[in-house]
Coordinates of C-alpha atoms and ligand atoms in Angstrom, one line a residue:
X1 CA -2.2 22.8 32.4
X2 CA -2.1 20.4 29.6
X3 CA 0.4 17.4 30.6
X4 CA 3.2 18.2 27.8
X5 CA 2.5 21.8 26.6
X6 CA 6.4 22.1 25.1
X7 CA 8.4 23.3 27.8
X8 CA 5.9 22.6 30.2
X9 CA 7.2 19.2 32.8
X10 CA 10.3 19.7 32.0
X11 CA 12.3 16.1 33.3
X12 CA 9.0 15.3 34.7
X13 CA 7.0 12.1 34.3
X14 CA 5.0 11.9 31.3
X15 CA 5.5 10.5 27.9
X16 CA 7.7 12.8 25.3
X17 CA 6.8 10.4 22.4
X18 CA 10.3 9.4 20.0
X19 CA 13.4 10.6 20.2
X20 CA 13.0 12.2 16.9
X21 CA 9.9 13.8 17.6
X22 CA 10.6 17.7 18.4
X23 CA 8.0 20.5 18.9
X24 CA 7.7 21.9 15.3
X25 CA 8.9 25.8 15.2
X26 CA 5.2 26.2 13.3
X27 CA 2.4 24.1 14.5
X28 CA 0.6 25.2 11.4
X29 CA 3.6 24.2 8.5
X30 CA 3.0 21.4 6.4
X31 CA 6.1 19.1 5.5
X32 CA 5.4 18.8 2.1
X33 CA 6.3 15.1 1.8
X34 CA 3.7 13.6 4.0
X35 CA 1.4 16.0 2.2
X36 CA -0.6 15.1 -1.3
X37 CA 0.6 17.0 -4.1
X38 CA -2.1 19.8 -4.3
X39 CA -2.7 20.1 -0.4
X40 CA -1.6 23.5 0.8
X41 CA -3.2 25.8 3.9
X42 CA -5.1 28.8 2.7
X43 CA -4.2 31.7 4.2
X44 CA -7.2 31.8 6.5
X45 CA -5.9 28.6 7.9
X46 CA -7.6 25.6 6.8
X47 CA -6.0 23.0 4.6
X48 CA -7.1 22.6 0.8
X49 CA -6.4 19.9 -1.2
X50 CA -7.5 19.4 -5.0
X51 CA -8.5 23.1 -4.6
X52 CA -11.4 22.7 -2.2
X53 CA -11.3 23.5 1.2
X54 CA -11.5 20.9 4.0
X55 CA -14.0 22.9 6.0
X56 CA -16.6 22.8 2.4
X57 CA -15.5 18.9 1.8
X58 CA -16.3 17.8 5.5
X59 CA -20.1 20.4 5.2
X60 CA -20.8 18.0 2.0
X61 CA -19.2 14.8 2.6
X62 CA -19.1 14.3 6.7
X63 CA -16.2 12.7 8.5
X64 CA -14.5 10.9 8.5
X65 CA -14.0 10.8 5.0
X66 CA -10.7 9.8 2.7
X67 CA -9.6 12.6 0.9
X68 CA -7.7 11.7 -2.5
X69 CA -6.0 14.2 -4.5
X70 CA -6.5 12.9 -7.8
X71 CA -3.7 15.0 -9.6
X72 CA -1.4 13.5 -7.0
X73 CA -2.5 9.6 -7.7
X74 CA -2.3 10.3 -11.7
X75 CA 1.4 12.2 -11.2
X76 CA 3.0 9.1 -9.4
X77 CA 1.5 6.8 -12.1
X78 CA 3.2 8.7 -14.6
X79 CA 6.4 9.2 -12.4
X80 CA 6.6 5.5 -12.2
X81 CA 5.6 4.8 -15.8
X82 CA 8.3 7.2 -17.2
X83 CA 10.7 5.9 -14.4
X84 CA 10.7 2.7 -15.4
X85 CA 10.1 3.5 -18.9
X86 CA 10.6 -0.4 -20.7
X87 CA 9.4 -2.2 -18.0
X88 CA 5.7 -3.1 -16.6
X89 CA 4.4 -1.3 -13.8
X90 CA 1.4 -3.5 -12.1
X91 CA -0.7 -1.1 -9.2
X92 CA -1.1 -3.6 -6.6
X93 CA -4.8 -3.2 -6.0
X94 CA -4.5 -5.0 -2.6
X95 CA -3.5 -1.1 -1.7
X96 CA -6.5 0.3 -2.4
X97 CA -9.2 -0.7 -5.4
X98 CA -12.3 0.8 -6.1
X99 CA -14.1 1.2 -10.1
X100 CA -12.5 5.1 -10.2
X101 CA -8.8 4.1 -9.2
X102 CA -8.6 1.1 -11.7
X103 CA -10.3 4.4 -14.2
X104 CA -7.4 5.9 -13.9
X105 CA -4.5 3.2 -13.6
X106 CA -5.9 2.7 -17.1
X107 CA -6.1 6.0 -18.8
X108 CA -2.4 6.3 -17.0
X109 CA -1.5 3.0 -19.3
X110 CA -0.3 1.1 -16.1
X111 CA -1.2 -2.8 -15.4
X112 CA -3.1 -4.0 -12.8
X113 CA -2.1 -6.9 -10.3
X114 CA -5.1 -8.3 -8.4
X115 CA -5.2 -11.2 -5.6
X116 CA -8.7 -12.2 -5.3
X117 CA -11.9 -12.9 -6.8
X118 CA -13.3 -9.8 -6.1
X119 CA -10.2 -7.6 -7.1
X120 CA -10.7 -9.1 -10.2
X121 CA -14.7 -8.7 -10.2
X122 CA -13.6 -4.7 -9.5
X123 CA -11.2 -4.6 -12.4
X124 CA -13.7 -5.9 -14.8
X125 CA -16.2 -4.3 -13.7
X126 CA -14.7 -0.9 -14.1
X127 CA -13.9 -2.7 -17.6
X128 CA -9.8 -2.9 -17.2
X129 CA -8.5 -5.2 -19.8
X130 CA -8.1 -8.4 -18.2
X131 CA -4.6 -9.4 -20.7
X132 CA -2.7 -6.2 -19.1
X133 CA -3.5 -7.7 -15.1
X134 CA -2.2 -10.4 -12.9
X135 CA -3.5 -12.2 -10.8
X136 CA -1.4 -13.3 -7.7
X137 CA -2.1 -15.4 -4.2
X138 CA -1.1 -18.0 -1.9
X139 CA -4.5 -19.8 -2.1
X140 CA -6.8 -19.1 -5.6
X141 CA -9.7 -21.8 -5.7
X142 CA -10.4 -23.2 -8.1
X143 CA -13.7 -20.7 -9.2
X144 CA -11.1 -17.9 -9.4
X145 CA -8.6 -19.7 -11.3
X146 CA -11.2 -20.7 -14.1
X147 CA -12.9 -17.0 -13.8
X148 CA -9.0 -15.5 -14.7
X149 CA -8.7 -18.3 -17.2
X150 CA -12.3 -17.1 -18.7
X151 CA -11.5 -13.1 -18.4
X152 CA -8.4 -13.8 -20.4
X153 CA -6.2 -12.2 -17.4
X154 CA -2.5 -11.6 -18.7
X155 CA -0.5 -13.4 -16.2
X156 CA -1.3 -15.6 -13.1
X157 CA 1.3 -16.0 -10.5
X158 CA 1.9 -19.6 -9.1
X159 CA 2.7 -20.2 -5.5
X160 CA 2.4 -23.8 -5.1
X161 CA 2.6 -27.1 -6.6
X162 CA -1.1 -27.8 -6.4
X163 CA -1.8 -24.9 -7.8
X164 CA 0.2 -26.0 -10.6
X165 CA -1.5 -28.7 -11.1
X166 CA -5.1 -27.0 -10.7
X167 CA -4.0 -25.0 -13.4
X168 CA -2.7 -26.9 -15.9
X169 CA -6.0 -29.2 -15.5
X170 CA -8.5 -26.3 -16.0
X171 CA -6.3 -25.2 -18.8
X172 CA -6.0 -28.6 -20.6
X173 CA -9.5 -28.7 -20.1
X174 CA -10.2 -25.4 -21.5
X175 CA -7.9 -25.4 -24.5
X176 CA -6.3 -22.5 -22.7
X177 CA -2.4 -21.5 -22.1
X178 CA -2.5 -19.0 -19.7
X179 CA 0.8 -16.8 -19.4
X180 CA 2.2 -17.5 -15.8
X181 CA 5.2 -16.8 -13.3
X182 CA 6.6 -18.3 -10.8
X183 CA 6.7 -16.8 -7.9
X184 CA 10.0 -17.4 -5.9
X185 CA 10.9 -17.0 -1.9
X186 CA 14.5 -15.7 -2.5
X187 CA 15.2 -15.7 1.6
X188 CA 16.0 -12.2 1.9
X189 CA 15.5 -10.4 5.2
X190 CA 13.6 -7.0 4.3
X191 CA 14.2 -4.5 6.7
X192 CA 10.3 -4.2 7.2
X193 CA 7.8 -5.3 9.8
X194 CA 7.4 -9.1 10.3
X195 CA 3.9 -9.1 9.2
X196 CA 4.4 -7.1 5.6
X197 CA 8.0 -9.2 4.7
X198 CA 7.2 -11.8 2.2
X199 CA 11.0 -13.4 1.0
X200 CA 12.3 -15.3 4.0
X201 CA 12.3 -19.0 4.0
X202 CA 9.4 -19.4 6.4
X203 CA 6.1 -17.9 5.9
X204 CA 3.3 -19.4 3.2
X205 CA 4.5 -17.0 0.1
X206 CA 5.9 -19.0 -3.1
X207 CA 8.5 -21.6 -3.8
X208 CA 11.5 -21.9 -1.7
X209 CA 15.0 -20.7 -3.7
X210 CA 17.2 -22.4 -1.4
X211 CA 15.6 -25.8 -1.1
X212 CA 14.9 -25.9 -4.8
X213 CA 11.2 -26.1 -5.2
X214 CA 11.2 -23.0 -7.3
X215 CA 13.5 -24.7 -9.8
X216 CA 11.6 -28.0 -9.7
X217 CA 8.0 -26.1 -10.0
X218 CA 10.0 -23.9 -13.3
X219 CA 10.5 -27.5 -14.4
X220 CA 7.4 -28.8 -13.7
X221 CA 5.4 -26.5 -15.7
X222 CA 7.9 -26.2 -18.7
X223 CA 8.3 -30.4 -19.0
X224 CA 4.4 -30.5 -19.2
X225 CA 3.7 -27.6 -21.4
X226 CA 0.5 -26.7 -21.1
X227 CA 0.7 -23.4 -19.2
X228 CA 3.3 -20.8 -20.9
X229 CA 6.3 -19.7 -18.5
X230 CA 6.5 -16.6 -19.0
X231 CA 8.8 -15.1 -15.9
X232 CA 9.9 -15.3 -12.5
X233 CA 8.3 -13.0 -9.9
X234 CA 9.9 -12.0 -5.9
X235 CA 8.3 -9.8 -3.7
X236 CA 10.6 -9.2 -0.9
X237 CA 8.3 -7.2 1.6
X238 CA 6.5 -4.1 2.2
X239 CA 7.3 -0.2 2.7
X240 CA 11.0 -1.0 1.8
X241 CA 13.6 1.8 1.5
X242 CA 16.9 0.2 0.8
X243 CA 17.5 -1.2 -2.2
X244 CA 19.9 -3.9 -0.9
X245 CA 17.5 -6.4 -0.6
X246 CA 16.2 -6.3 -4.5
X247 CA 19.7 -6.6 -5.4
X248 CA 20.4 -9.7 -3.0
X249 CA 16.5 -10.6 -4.8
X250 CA 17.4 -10.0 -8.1
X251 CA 20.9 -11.8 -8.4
X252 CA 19.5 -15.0 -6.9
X253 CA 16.3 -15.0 -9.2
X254 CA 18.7 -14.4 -11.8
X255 CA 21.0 -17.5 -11.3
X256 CA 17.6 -19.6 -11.1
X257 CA 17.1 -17.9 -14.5
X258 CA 20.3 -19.4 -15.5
X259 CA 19.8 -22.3 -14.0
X260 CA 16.9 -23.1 -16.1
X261 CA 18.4 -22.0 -19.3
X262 CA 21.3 -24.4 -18.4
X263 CA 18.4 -27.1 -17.2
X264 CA 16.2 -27.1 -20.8
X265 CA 17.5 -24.2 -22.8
X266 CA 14.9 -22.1 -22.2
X267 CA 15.5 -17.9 -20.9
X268 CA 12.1 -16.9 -19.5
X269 CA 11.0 -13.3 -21.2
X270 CA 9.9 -11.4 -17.8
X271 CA 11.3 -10.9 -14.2
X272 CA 8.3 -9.3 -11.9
X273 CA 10.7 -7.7 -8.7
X274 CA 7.2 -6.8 -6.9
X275 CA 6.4 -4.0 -4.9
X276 CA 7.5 -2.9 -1.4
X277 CA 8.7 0.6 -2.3
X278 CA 8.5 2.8 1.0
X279 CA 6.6 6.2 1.7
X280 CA 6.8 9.1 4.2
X281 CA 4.1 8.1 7.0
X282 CA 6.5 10.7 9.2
X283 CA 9.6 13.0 9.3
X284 CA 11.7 10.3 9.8
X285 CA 10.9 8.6 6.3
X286 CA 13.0 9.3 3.5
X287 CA 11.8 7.3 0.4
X288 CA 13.7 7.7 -2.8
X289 CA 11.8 9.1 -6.0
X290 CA 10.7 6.9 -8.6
X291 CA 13.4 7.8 -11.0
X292 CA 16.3 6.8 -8.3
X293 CA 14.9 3.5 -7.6
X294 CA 14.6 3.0 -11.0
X295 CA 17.9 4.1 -11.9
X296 CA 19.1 1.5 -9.1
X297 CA 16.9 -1.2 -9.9
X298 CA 18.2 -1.3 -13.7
X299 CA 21.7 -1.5 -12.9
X300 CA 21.1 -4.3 -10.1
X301 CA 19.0 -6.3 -13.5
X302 CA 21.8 -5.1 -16.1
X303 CA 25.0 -6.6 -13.9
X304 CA 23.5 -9.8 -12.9
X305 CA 22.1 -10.3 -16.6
X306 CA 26.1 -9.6 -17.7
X307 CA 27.3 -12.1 -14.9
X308 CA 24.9 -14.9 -15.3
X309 CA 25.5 -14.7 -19.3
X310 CA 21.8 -14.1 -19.6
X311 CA 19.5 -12.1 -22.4
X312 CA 18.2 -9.1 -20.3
X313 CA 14.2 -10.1 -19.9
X314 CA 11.3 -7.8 -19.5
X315 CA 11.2 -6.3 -16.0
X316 CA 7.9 -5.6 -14.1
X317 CA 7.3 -4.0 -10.8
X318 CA 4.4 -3.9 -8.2
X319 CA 4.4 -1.1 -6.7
X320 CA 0.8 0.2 -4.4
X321 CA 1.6 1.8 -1.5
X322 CA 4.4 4.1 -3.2
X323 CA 1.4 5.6 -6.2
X324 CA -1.6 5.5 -3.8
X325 CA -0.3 6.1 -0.3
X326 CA 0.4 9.3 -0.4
X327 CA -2.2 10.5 -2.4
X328 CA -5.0 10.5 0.7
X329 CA -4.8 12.1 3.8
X330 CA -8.5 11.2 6.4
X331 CA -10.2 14.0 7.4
X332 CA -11.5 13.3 11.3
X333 CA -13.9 15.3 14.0
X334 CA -12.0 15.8 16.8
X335 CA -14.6 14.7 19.8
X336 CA -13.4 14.7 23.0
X337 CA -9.8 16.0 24.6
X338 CA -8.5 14.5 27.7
X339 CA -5.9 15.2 29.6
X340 CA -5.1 12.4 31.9
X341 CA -3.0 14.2 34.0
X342 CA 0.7 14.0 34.2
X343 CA 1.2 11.0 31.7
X344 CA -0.4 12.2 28.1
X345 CA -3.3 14.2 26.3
X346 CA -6.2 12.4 24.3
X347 CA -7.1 14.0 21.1
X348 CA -10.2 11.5 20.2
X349 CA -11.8 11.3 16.8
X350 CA -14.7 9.9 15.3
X351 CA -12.9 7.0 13.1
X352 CA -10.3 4.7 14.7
X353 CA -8.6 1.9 13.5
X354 CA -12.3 0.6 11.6
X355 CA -10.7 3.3 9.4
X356 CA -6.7 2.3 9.6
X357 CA -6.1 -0.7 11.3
X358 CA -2.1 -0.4 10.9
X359 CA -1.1 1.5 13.5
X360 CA -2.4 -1.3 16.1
X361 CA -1.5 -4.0 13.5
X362 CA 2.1 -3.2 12.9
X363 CA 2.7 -0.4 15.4
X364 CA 2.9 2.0 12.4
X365 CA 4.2 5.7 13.2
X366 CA 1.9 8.3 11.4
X367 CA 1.4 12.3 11.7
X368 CA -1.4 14.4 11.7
X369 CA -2.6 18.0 11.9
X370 CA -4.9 20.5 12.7
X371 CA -6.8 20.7 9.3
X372 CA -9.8 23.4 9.8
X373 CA -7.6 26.6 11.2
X374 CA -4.7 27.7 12.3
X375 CA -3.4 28.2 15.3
X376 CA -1.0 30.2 17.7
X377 CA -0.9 27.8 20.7
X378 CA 1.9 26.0 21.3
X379 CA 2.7 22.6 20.4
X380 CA 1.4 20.0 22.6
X381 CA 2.2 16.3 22.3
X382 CA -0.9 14.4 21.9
X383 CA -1.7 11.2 20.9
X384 CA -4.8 10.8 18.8
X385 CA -7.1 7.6 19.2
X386 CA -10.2 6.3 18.0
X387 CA -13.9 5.9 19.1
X388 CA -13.4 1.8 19.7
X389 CA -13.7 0.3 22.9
X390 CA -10.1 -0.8 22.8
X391 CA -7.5 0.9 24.4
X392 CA -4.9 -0.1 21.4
X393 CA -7.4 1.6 18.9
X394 CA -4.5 4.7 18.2
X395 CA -4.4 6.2 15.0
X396 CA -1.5 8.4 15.7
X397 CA 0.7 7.7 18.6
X398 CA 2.4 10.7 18.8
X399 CA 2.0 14.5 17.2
X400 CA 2.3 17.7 18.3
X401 CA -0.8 19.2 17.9
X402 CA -1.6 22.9 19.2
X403 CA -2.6 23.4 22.6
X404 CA -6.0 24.9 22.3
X405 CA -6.8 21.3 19.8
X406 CA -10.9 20.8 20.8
X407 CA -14.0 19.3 19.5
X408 CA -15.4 20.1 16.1
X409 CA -11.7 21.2 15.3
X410 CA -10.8 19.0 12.0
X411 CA -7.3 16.7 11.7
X412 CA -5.9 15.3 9.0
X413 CA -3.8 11.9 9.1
X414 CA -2.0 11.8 5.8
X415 CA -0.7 9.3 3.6
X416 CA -4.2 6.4 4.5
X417 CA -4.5 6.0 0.7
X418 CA -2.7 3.0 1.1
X419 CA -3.8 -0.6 3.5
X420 CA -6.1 2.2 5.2
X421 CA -9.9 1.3 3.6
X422 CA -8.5 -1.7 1.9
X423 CA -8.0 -3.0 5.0
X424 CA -11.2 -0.9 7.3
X425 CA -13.4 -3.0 9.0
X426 CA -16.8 -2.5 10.5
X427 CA -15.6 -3.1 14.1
X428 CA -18.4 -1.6 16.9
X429 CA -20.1 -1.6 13.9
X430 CA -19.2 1.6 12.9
X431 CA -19.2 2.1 9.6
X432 CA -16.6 2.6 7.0
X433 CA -16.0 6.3 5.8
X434 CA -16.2 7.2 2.0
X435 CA -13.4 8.1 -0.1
X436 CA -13.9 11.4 -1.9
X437 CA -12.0 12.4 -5.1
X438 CA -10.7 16.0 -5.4
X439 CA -10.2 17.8 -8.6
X440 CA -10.0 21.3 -9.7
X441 CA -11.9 22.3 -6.8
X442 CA -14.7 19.6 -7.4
X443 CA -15.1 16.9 -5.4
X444 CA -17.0 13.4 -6.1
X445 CA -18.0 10.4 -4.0
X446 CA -15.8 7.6 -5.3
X447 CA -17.0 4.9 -2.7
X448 CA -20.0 6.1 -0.6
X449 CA -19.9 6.0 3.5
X450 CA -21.1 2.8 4.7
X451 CA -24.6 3.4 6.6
X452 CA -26.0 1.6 9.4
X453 CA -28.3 0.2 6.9
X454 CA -25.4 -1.2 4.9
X455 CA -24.8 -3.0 8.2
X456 CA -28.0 -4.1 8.9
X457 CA -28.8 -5.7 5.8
X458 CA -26.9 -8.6 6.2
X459 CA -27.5 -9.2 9.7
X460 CA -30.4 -11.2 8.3
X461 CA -31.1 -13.1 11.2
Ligands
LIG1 N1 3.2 -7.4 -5.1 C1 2.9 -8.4 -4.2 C2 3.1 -9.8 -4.7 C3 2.5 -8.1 -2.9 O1 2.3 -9.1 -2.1 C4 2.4 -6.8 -2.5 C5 1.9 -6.4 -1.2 C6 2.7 -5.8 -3.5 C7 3.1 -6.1 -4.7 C8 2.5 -4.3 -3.2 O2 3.3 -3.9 -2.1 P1 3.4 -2.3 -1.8 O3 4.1 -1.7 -3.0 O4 2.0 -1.8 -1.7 O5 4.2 -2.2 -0.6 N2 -1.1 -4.4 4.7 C9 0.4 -4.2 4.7 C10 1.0 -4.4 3.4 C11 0.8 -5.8 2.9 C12 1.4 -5.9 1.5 C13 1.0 -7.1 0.9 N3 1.5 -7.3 -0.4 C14 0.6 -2.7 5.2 O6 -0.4 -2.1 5.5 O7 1.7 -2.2 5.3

């Protein structure tokens, strides 16, 4: 007997995974939330997503493999776009950035934030126009300062003073007057993971509120005048689904706004609220549609414009996770099941946390499924790991899977479009899966699987 077959152990040892967690009434029913748009499961019993069938997408492509629904990535562009009709939406490419995605952002009309040099070098390359991106970071040298300068990127994002005053030396000695913001540590507690909240007073984002070096770095850069303030930026955290803490954000970048107005008569034409907007990883996750937040967002901006006296500016946003998230699900090869008996069942796959690193990083919660067929054994709580030789390499802590789960039977984690292989690594050297467009039923290699002689080539020793 498998250790937690539903109603098997009944207030016996062994691991019953969260509270929340119940044995679904159909181990086969997708909850459309965690689920790209397009995905559904044919009636023979394997998943299909763009119109193609998992089983003829892991024949050509392999596994593991990230599967994108392209439909789904272009329809939360436009949700957001049309959302936050007015304002500036900015994909944060940390998210996920490859030539085709930036394709689209563009022919969806969205901008483009970008962190390092080689964000940037993927942007351009997939020929993005450099005025309509930004370019944030705690720590830009000095080469990809003057290579934004030279691109001509829109807007670059200050974070400290002496990146203030790199910048205004490569621009004086360019003849340039880059468009930048100020990027301001508003001290808000996000209701997030440590590791993914950005606005409390200690951690390396920005220019503290409360001890006023965001005002004096405002006045810094407008007294020498040789980069063009454009706006104030805060970026309170990550997968965020209250909207308390952009108002708390908002009305305290606001009275700097005023602040600054009353300081040298100036009202800065942009405030950038960043990203953070939350997405369903599980059940329990309940984010609010574009149109919502937006609605929320612009009411927060139009009160404290009205109470601080102010001209309303130009809002931006930066949202990633919430437009590319959950446009992916990874398709795995189950390869071993173990039952170690009494405590929990095994399901291993062939990727691990070289393919999403977040559920060992921040102790993230995913789901998962049985993607190939259907099945009418019951539910079985498993947890589903990688192939690393590390015990905390999970992918999915708990899921009720079916009971007769087994190798060469496909699953599907969804929602990995986002932080998943932006963030893969080649750990045990295994290498990193490809992600695979799907379209009306056609499917296209978007970034090829790594190969072992991908690896080997720079082991040049
Ligand atoms: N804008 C700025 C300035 C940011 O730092 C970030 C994320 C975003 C926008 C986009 O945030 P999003 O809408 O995607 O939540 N690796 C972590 C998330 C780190 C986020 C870093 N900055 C994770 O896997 O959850």
């Amino acid at each position: 007997m498998r250790a937690h077959e539903a109603g098997a152990l009944h207030g016996d040892i062994g691991n019953r995974g969260p509270a929340w967690l119940r044995p679904p009434q159909d181990v086969n029913a997708l909850v459309p939330q965690l689920w790209p748009r397009t995905v559904r499961r044919a009636e023979a019993g394997a998943l299909e997503i763009g119109g193609a069938s998992v089983l003829d997408l892991a024949a050509e492509h392999g596994t593991p493999a990230y599967l994108l629904d392209e439909d789904d990535l272009r329809s939360r562009c436009r949700d957001f776009a049309a959302a936050f009709a007015g304002a500036d939406v900015y994909y944060a490419g940390k998210s996920f950035l490859c030539k085709a995605v930036v394709k689209v952002i563009d022919e969806e009309g969205l901008f483009l934030d970008v962190c390092s040099g080689g964000e940037l070098a993927v942007a351009l390359a997939a020929g993005f126009p450099a005025e309509r991106m930004g370019f944030h970071g705690n720590n830009k040298s000095v080469s990809e300062l003057t290579r934004a300068l030279d691109a001509g990127v829109g807007r670059i994002i200050l974070d400290s003073f002496q990146e203030i005053d790199r910048l205004t030396a490569l621009a004086r000695e360019s003849g340039k007057r880059p468009k930048v913001l100020i990027r301001v540590t508003v001290g808000v507690e996000a209701h997030t993971h440590e590791f993914i909240a950005t606005a409390h007073e200690d951690q390396k984002f920005g220019f503290s509120l409360a001890g006023g070096a965001a005002f004096e770095a405002a006045i810094r850069v407008l007294d020498e005048g040789v980069l063009d303030l454009h706006g104030l930026h805060s970026h309170i955290g990550s997968q965020i689904f209250d909207t308390s803490g952009f108002e708390v954000a908002t009305r305290r970048v606001l009275e700097l706004q005023a602040q600054i107005r009353d300081a040298r008569g100036v009202e800065l034409a942009e405030l950038d609220l960043g990203g953070g907007f939350g997405i369903a990883y599980t059940t329990q996750d309940d984010p609010s549609p574009a149109g919502d937040l937006a609605k929320r967002i612009n009411k927060i901006v139009d009160a404290e414009c009205a109470a601080e006296n102010l001209r309303r500016p130009k809002l931006s946003i930066e949202p990633g996770r919430a437009i590319v998230g959950p446009a992916v699900f990874t398709l795995y090869e189950v390869g071993t099941v173990k039952d170690v008996d009494g405590i929990r069942t095994y399901v291993s796959v062939d990727g691990g946390m070289s393919d999403n690193i977040r559920t060992a990083l921040y102790d993230a919660s995913y789901s998962a499924t049985l993607a190939g067929r259907k099945s009418d054994a019951p539910p079985l709580l498993a947890r589903v790991v990688g192939k690393h030789c590390e015990s905390g390499d999970i992918v999915v802590k708990d899921e009720f899977l079916p009971a007769d789960v087994q190798p060469g039977d496909l699953l599907a984690v969804p929602g990995t479009g986002a932080y998943c292989r932006s963030m893969a690594s080649n750990y045990n050297h295994v290498p990193r899966p490809p992600v695979v467009a799907v379209r009306d039923g056609a499917s296209r290699v978007i970034v090829r699987r790594e190969t072992e002689d991908d690896l080997l080539a720079l082991d040049v020793g």
